PDB file of C-alpha atoms in Angstrom:
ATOM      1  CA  UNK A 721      37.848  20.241  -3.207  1.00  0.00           C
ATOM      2  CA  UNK A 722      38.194  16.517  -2.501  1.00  0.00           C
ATOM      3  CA  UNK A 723      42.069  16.647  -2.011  1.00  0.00           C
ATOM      4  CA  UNK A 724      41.419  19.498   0.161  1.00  0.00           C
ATOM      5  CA  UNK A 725      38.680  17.760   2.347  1.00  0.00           C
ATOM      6  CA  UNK A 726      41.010  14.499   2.775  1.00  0.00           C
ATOM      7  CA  UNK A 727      37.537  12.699   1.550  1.00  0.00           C
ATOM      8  CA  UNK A 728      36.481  11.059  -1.653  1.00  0.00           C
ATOM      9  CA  UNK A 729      35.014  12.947  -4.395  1.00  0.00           C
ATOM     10  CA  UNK A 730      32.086  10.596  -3.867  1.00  0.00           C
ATOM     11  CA  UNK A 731      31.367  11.942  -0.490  1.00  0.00           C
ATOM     12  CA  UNK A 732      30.834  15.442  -1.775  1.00  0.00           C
ATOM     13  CA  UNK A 733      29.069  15.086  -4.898  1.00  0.00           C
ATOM     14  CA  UNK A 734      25.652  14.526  -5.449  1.00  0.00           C
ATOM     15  CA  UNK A 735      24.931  10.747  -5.385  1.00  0.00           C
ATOM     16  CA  UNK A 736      23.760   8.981  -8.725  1.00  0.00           C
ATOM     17  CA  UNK A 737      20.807   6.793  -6.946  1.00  0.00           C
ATOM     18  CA  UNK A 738      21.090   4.492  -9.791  1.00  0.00           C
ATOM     19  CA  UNK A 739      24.271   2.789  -8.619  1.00  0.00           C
ATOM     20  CA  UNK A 740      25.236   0.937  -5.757  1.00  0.00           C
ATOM     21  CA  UNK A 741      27.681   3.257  -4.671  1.00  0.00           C
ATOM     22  CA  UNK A 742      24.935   6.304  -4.913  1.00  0.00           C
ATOM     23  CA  UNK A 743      22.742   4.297  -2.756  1.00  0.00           C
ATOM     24  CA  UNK A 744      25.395   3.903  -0.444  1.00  0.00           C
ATOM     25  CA  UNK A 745      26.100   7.369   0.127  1.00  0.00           C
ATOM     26  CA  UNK A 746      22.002   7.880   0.409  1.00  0.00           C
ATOM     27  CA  UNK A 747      21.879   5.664   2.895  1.00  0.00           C
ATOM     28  CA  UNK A 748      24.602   7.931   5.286  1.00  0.00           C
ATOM     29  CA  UNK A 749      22.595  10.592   4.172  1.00  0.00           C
ATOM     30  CA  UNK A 750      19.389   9.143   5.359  1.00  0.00           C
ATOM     31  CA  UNK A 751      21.281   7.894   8.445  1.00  0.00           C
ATOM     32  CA  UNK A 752      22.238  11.598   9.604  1.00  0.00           C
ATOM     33  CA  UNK A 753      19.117  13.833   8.251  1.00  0.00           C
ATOM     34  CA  UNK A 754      16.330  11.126   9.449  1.00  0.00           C
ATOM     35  CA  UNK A 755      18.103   8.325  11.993  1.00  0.00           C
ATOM     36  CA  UNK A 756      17.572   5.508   9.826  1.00  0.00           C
ATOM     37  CA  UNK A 757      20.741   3.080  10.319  1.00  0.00           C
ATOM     38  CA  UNK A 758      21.827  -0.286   8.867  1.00  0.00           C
ATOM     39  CA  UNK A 759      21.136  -3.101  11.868  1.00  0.00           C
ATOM     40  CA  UNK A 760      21.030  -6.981  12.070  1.00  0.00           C
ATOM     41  CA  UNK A 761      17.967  -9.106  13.477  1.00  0.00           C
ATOM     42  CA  UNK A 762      18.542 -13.257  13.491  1.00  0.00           C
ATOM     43  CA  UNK A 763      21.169 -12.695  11.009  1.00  0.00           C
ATOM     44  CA  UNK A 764      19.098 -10.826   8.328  1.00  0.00           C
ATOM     45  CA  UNK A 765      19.854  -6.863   7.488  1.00  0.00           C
ATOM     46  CA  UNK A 766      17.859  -4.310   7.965  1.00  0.00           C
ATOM     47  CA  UNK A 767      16.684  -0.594   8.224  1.00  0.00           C
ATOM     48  CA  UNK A 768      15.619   0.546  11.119  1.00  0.00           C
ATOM     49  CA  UNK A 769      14.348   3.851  12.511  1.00  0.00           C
ATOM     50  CA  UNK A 770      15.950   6.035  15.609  1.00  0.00           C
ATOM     51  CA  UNK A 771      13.139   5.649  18.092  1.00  0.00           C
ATOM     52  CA  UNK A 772      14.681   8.509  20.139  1.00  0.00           C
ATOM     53  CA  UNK A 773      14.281  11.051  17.306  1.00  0.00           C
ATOM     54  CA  UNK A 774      11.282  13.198  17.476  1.00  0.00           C
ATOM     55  CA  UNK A 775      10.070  12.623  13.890  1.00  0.00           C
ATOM     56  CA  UNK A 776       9.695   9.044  14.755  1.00  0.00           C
ATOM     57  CA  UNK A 777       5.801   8.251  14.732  1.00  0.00           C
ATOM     58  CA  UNK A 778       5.413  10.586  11.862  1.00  0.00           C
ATOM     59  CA  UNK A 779       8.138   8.253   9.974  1.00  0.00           C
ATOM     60  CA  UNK A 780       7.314   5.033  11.224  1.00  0.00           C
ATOM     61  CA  UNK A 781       3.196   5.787  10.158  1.00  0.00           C
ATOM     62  CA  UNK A 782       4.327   6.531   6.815  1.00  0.00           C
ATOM     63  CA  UNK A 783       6.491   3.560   6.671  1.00  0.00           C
ATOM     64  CA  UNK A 784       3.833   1.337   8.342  1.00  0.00           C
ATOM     65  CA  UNK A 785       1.634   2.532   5.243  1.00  0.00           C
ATOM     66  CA  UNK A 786       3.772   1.940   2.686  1.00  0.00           C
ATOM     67  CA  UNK A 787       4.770  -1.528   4.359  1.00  0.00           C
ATOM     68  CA  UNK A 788       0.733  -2.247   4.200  1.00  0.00           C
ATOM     69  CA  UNK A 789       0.434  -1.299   0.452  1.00  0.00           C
ATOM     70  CA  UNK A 790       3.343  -3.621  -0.196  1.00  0.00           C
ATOM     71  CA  UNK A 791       1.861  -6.412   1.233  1.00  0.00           C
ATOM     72  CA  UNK A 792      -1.465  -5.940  -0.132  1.00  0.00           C
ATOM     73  CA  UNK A 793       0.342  -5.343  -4.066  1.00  0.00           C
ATOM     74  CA  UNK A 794       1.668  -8.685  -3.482  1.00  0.00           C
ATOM     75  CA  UNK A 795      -1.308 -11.028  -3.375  1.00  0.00           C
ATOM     76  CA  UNK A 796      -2.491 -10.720  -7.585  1.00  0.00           C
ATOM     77  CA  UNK A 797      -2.050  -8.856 -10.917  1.00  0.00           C
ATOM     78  CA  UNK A 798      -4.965  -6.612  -9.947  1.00  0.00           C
ATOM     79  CA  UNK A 799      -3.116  -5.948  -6.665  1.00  0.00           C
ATOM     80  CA  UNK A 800       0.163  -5.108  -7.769  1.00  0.00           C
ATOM     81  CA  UNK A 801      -1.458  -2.742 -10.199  1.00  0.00           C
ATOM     82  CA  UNK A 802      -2.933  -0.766  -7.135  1.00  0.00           C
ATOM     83  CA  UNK A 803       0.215  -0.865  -5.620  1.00  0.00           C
ATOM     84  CA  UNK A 804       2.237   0.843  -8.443  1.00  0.00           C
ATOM     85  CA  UNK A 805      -1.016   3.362  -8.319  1.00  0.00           C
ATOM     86  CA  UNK A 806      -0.494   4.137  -5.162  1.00  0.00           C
ATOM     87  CA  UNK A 807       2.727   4.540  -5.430  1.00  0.00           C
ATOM     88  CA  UNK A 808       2.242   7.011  -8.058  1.00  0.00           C
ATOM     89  CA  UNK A 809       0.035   8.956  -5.956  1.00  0.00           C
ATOM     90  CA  UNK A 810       1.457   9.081  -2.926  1.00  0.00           C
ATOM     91  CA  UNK A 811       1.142  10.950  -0.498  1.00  0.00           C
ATOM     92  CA  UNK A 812      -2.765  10.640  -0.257  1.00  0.00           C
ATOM     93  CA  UNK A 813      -5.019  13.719  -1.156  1.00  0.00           C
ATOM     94  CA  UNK A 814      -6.055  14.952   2.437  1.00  0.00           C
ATOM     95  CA  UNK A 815     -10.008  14.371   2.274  1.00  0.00           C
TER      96      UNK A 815
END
């Protein structure tokens, strides 16, 4: 099907997240289904998120949370332990 496509069979297959070459092709993925491309600020890489998409706030909350429960996992043991919970539970129960 490859040959037939002119691509690589990588392109078509489903990607193995576990190497770099799987997370490569997530990242395309990620770049067409949610606007999330590769970009450069002072020389450092980064993600960044389509503002002109209109799944953008809902995105950039949940990202914005996740960036918060990073930081706060990073400050003790007892921290990073609530981190990897909360990882493990996420999304949050609606109360």
């Amino acid at each position: 099907m490859a040959k037939v496509l002119k691509v690589k069979p990588r392109a078509i297959a489903d990607p193995d997240w576990n190497t770099y070459m799987g997370l490569m092709y997530m990242f395309f993925d990620l770049e067409v289904t949610y606007g999330i491309h590769v970009d450069e600020i002072d020389g450092e890489l980064c993600l960044r998120l389509d503002r002109s998409r209109k799944d953008y706030v809902e995105l950039f909350d949940m990202l914005l949370k996740w960036n918060e429960a990073r930081k706060n996992g990073q400050a003790d043991f007892d921290s990073s332990v609530a981190y990897e919970e909360w990882k493990l539970h996420y999304p949050p129960s609606i109360r």
